[in-house]
CSV table of C-alpha atoms and ligand atoms in Angstrom, one decimal:
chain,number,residue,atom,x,y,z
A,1161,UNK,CA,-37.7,8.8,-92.2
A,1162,UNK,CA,-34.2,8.5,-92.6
A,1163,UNK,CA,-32.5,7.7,-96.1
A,1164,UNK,CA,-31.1,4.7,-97.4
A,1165,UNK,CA,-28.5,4.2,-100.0
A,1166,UNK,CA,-28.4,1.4,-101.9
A,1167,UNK,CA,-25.2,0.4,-103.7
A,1168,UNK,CA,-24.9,-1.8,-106.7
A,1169,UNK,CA,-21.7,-3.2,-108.2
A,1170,UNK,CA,-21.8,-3.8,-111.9
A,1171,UNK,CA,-19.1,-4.9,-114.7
A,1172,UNK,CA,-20.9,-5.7,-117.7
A,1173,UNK,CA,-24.2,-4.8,-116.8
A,1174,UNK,CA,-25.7,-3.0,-119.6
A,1175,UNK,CA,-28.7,-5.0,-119.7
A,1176,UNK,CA,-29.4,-5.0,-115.5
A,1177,UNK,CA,-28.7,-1.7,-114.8
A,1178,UNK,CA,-32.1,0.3,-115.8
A,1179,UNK,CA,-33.9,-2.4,-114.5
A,1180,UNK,CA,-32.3,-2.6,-111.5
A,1181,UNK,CA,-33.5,1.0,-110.7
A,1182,UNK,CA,-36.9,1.0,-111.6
A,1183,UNK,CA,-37.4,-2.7,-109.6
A,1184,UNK,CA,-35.8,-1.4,-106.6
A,1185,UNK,CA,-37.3,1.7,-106.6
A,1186,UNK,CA,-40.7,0.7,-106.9
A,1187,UNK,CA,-40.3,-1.6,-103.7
A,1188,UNK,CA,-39.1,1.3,-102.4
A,1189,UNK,CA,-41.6,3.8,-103.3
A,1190,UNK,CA,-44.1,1.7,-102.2
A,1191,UNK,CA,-43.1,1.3,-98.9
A,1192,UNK,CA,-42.3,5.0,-98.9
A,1193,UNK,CA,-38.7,4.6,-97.8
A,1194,UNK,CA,-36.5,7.5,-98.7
A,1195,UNK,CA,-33.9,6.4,-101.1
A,1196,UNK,CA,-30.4,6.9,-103.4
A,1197,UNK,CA,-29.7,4.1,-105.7
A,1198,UNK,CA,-25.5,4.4,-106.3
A,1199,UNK,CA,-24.3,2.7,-108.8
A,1200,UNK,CA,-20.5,1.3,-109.6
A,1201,UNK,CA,-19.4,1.1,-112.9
A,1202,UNK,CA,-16.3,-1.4,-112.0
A,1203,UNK,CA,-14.7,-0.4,-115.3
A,1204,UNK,CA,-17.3,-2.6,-118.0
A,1205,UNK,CA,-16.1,-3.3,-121.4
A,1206,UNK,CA,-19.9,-2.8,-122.4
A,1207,UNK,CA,-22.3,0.2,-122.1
A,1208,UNK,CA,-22.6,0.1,-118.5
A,1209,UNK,CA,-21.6,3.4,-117.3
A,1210,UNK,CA,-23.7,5.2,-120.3
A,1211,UNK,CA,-26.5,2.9,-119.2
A,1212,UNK,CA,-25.9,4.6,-115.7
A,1213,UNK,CA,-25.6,8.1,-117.1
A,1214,UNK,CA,-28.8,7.5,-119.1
A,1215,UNK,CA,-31.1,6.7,-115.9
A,1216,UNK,CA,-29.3,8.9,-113.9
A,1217,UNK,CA,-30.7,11.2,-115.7
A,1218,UNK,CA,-34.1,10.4,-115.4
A,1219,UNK,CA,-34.1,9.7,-111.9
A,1220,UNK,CA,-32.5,11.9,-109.2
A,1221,UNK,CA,-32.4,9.2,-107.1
A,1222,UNK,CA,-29.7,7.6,-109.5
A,1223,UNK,CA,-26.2,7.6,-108.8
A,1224,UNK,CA,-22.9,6.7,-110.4
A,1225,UNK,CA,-19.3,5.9,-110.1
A,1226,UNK,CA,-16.7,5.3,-112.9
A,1227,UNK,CA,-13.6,3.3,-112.5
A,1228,UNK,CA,-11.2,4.0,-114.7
A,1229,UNK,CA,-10.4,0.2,-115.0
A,1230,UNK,CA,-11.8,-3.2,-113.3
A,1231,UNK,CA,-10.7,-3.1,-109.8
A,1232,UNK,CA,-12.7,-5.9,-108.6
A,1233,UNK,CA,-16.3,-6.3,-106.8
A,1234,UNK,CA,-14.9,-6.0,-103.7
A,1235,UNK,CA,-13.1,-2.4,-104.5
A,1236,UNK,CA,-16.1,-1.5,-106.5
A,1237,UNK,CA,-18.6,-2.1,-103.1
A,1238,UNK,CA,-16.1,0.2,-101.2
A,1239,UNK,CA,-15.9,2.9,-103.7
A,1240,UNK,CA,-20.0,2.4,-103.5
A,1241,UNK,CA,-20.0,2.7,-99.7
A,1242,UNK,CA,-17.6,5.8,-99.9
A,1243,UNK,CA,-19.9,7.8,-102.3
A,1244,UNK,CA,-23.2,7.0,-100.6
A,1245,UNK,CA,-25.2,10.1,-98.1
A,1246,UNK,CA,-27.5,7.5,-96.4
A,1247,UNK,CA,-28.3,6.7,-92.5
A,1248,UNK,CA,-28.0,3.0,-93.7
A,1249,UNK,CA,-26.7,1.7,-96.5
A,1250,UNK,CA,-27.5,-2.1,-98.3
A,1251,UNK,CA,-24.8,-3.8,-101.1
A,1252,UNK,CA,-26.6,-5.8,-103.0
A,1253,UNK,CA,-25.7,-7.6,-106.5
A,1254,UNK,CA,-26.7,-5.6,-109.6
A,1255,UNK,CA,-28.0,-8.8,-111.3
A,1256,UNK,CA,-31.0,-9.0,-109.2
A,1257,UNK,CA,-29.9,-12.5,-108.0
A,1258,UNK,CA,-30.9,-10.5,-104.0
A,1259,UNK,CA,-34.5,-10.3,-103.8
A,1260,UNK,CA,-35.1,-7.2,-103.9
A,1261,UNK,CA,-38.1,-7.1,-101.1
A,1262,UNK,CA,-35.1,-8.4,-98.8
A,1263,UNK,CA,-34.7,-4.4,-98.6
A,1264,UNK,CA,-37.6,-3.8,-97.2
A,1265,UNK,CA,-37.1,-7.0,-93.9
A,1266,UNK,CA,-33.7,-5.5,-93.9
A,1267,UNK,CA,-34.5,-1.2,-93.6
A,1268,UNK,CA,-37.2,-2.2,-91.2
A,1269,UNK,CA,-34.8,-4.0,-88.9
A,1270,UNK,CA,-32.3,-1.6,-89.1
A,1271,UNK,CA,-35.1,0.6,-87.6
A,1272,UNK,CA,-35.7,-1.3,-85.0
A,1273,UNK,CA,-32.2,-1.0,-84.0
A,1274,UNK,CA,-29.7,-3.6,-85.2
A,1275,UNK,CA,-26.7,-2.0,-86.7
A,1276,UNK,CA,-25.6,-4.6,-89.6
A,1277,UNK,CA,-28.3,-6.9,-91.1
A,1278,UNK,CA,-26.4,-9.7,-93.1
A,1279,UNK,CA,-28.3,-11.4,-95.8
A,1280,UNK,CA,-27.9,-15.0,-95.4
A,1281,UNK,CA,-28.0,-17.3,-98.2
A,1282,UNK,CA,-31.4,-19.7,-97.6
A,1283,UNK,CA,-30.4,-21.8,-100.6
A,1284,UNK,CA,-27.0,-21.5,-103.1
A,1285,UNK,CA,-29.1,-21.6,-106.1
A,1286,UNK,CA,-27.5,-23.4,-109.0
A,1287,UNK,CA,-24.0,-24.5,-108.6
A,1288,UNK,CA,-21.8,-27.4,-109.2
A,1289,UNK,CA,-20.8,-30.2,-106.9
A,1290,UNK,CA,-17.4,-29.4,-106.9
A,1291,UNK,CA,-17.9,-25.6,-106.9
A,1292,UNK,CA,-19.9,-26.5,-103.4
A,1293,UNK,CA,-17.3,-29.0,-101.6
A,1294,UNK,CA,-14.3,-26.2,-102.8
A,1295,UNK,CA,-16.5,-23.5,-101.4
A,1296,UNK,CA,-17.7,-25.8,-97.9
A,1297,UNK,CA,-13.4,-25.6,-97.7
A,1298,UNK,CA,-12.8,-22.2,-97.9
A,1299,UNK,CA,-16.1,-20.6,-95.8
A,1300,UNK,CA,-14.6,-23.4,-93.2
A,1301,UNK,CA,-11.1,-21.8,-93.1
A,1302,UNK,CA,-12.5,-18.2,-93.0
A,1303,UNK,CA,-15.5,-18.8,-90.6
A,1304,UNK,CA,-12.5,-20.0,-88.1
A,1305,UNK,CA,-10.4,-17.5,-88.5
A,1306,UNK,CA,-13.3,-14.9,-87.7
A,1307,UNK,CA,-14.6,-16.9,-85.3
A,1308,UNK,CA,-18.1,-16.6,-86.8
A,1309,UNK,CA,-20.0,-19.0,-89.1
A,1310,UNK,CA,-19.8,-18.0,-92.5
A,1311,UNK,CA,-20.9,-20.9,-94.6
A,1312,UNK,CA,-24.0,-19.5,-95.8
A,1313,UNK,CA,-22.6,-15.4,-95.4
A,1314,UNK,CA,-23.0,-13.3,-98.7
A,1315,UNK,CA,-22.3,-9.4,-99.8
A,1316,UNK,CA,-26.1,-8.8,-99.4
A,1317,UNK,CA,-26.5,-7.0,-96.4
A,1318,UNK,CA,-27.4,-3.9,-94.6
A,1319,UNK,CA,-25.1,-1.3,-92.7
A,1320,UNK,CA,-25.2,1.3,-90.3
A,1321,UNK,CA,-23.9,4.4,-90.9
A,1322,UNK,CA,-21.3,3.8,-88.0
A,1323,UNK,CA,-20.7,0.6,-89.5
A,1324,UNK,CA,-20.2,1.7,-93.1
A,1325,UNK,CA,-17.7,4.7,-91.5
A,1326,UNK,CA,-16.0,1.6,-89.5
A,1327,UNK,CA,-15.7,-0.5,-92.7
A,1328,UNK,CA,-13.7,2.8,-94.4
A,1329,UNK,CA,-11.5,3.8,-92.0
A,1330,UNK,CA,-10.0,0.0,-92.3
A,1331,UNK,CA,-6.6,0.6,-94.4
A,1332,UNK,CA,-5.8,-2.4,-95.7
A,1333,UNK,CA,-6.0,-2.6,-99.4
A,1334,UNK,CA,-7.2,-7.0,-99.4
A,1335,UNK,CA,-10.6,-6.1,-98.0
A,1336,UNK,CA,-12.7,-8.9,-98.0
A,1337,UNK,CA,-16.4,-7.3,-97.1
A,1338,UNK,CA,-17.5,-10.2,-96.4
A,1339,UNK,CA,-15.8,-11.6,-93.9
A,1340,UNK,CA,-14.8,-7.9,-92.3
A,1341,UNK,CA,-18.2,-6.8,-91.7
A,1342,UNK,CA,-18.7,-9.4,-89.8
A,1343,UNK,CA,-15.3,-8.8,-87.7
A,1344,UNK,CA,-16.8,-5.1,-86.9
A,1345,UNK,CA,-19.3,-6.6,-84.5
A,1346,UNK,CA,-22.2,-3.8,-83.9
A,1347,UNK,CA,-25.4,-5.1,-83.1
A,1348,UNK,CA,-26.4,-7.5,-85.7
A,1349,UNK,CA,-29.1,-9.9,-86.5
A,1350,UNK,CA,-29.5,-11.8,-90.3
A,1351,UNK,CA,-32.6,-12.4,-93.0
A,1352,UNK,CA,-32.6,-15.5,-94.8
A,1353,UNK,CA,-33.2,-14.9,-98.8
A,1354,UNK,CA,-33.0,-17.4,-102.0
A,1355,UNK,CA,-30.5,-16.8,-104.3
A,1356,UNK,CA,-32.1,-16.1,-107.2
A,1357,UNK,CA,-31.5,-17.1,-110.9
A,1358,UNK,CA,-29.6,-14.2,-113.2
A,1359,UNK,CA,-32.0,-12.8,-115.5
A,1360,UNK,CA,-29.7,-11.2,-118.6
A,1361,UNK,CA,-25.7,-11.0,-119.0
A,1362,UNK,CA,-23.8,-13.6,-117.1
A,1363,UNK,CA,-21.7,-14.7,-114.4
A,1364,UNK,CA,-18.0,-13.0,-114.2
A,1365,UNK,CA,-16.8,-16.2,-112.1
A,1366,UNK,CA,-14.8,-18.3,-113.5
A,1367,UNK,CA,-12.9,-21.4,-111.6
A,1368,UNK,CA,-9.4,-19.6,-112.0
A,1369,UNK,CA,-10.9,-16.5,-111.0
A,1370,UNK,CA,-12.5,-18.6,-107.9
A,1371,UNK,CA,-9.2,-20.0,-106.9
A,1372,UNK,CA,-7.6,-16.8,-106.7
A,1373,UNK,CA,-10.5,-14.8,-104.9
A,1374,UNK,CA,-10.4,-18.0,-102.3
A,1375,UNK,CA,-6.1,-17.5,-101.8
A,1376,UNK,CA,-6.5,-13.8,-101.6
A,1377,UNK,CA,-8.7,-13.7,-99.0
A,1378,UNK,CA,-7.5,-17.1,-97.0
A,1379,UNK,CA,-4.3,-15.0,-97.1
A,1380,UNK,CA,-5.8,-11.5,-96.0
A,1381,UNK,CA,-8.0,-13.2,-92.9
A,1382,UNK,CA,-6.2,-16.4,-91.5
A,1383,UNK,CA,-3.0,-17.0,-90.6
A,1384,UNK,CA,-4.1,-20.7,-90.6
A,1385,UNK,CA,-2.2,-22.1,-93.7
A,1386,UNK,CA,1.3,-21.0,-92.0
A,1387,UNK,CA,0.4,-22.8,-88.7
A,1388,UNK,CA,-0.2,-25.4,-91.1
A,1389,UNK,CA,3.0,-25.2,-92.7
A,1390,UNK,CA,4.7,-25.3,-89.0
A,1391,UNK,CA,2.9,-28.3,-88.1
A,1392,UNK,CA,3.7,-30.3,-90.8
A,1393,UNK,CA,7.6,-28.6,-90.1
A,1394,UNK,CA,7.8,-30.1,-86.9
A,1395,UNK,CA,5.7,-33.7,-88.2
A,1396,UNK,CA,8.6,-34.5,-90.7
A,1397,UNK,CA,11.1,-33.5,-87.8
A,1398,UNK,CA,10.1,-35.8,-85.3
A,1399,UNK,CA,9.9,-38.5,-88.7
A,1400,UNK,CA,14.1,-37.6,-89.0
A,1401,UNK,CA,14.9,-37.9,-85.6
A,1402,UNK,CA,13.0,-41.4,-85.7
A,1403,UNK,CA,15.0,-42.5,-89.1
A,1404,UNK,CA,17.8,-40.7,-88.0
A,1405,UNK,CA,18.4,-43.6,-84.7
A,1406,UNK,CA,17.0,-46.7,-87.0
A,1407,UNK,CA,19.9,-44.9,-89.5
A,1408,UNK,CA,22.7,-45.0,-87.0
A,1409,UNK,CA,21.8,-48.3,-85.5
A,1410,UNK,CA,22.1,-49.5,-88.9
A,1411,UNK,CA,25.4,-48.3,-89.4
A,1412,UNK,CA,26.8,-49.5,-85.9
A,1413,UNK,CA,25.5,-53.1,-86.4
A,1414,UNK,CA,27.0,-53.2,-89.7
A,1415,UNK,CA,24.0,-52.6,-92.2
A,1416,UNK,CA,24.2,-49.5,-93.8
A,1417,UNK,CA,23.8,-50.5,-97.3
A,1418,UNK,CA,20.4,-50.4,-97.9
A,1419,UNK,CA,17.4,-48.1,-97.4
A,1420,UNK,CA,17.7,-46.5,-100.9
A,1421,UNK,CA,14.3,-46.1,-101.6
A,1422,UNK,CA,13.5,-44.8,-98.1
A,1423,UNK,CA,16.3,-41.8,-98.9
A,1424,UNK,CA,14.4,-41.1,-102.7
A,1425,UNK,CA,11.0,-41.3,-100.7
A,1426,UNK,CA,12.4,-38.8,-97.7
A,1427,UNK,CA,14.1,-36.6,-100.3
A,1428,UNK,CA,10.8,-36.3,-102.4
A,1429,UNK,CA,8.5,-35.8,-99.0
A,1430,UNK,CA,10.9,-33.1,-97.8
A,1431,UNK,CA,11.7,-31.4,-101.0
A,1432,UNK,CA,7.9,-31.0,-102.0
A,1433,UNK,CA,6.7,-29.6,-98.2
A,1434,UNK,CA,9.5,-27.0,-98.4
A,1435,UNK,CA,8.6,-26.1,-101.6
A,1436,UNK,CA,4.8,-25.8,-100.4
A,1437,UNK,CA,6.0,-24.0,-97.1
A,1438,UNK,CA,8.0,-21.5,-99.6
A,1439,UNK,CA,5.2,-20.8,-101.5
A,1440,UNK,CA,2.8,-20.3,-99.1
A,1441,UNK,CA,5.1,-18.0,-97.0
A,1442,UNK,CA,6.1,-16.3,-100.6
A,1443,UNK,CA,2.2,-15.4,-100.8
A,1444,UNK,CA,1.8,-13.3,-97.4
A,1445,UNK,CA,4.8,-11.7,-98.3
A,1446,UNK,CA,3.4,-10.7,-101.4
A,1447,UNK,CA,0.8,-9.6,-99.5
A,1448,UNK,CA,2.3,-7.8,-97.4
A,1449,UNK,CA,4.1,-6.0,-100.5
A,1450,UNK,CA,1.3,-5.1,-101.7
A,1451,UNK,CA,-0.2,-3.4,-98.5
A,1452,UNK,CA,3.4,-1.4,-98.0
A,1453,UNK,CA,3.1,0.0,-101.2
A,1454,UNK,CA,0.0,1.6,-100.0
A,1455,UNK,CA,-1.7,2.4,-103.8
A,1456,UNK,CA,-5.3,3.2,-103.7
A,1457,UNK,CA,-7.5,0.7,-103.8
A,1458,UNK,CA,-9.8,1.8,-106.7
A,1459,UNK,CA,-9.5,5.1,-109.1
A,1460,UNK,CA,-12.6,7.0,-110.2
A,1461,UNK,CA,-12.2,8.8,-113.3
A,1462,UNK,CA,-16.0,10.0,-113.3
A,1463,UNK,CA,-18.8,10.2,-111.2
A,1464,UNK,CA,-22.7,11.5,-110.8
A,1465,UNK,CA,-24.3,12.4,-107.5
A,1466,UNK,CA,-28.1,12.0,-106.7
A,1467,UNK,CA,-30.1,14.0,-106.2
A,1468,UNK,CA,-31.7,13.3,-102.8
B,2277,UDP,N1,-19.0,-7.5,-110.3
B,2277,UDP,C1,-18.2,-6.4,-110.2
B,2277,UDP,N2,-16.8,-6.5,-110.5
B,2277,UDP,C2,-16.3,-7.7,-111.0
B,2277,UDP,C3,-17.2,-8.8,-111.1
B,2277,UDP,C4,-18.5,-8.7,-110.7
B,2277,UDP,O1,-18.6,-5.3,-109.7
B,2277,UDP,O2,-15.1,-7.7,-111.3
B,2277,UDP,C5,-20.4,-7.4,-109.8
B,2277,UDP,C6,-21.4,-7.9,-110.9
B,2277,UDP,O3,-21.7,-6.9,-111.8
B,2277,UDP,C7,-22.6,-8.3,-110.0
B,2277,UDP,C8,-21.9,-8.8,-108.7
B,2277,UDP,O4,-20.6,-8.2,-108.7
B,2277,UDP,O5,-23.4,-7.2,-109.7
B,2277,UDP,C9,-21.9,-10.3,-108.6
B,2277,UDP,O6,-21.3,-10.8,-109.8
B,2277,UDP,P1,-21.8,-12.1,-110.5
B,2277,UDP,O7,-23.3,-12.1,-110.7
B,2277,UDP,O8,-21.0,-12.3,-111.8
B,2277,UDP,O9,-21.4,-13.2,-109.5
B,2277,UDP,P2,-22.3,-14.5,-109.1
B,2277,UDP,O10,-23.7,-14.0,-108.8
B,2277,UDP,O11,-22.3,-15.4,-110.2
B,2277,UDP,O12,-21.6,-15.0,-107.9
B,2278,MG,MG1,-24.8,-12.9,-109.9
């Protein structure tokens, strides 16, 4: 039997995290899969991480890592993957919203071979109509720039050790999990699972905070909004040259006066594309600042080990 770690993200999870633990490793037990349960603390304003201490101590298959501030989910399933001793390892939510008994489809696949299991979501569970055309956008942009379908992908889902080691070595600092584990290849195959309701706390999405995980990682996978911006570059040139020669014949025939509004209308057109074109261009190069600078992508400033 080899050993699977399971790793569990949480900011503000007080309330989830002992529960987490014993549901998962009952399901577990039962099905007398070896296991390590590693939890992140991604640097909670609440008791989270004395939560974590608490059943750590309890259970030796508990264990923990401390950020020293909030780094994000996606650092805080990194950090998870870093610190885990497992053959295979699953990231799953800590808010239970993953079925837990997916871990059992997923381990015994992995058994029979296949490298990465993604969890795929079966059903969204609740969400708003615009938080679902916005989010239809963005999985459209990504799945093309991986070249994979990612509409329905989530961060449930099963690695190799190879894979997991693969996923590490990767410097960049804009992981987006998501989408890269997917880009590894491996053999993989995918179990559907309903997203479940949240049981206690609450969600740490908000819109704004939706908008900016959608730029970040549009800007860390695909190059697509630049092409973009070149496209419509070139579409406003061909537009001049065309005005240009209506322009000129206009002045050689002797009717140059008017066309006011079409230089207002041009001006405005122009003016807001190149400001656009700026800003998008401004963003990778952000990016790219960010990536030079080379800073860690997480700090731990504690951490418990299990005892498997
Ligand atoms: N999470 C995290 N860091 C953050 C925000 C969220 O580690 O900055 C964790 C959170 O504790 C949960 C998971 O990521 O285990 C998913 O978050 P949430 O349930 O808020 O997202 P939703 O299910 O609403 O998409
Ligand atoms: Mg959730």
């Amino acid at each position: 039997m080899k050993l699977l770690s399971v790793v569990l993200p949480a900011y503000n999870e007080e309330k989830m995290i002992e529960k987490a633990g014993i549901v998962i490793g009952q399901i577990l037990e039962e099905q007398k899969i070896p296991y390590e349960i590693v939890f992140v603390d991604d640097g909670s304003k609440d008791g989270t991480w004395s939560e974590i201490e608490r059943t750590a101590q309890k259970d030796p298959h508990i264990a923990g890592v401390h950020f020293s501030r909030n780094f994000g989910k996606e650092s805080a399933m990194l950090a998870g993957l870093a610190n885990t001793k497992g053959d295979c390892c699953v990231v799953m939510d800590c808010d239970l919203q993953h079925p837990p008994e997916t871990l059992v489809e997923m381990y015994r696949l992995w058994e029979q071979g296949y490298e990465v299991v993604e969890g795929v979501k079966h059903s969204r569970g609740k969400e708003s109509l615009a938080h679902k055309a916005s989010a239809g956008m963005f999985y459209k942009l990504i799945s093309k720039a991986v070249g994979i379908d990612m509409s329905r992908a989530s961060d449930f889902k099963l690695l190799d050790r190879k894979a997991v080691d693969a996923l590490l070595d990767m410097p960049e600092r804009n992981a987006f999990f998501r989408a890269l584990s997917a880009w590894i290849g491996y053999k993989t195959t995918s179990v559907e699972f309903d997203v479940r309701e949240r049981e206690e706390g609450e969600s740490k999405w908000s819109t704004k905070s939706l908008i900016r995980y959608a730029i970040t990682n549009i800007v860390s996978f695909s190059s697509a909004p630049m092409q973009f911006v070149t496209g419509a570059g070139v579409f406003v040139f061909f537009l001049a040259v065309i005005l240009g020669i209506q322009t000129l014949i206009h002045y050689f025939t002797g009717n140059a006066v008017e066309g006011f509004t079409t230089v207002i209308l041009l001006l405005l057109l122009i003016g807001s594309i190149l400001m656009i074109s700026l800003g998008i261009i401004g963003y990778y190069i952000s990016k790219i600042y960010e990536e030079v600078k080379g800073r860690p992508r997480y700090l731990i400033s504690r951490k418990i080990d299990s005892e498997i």
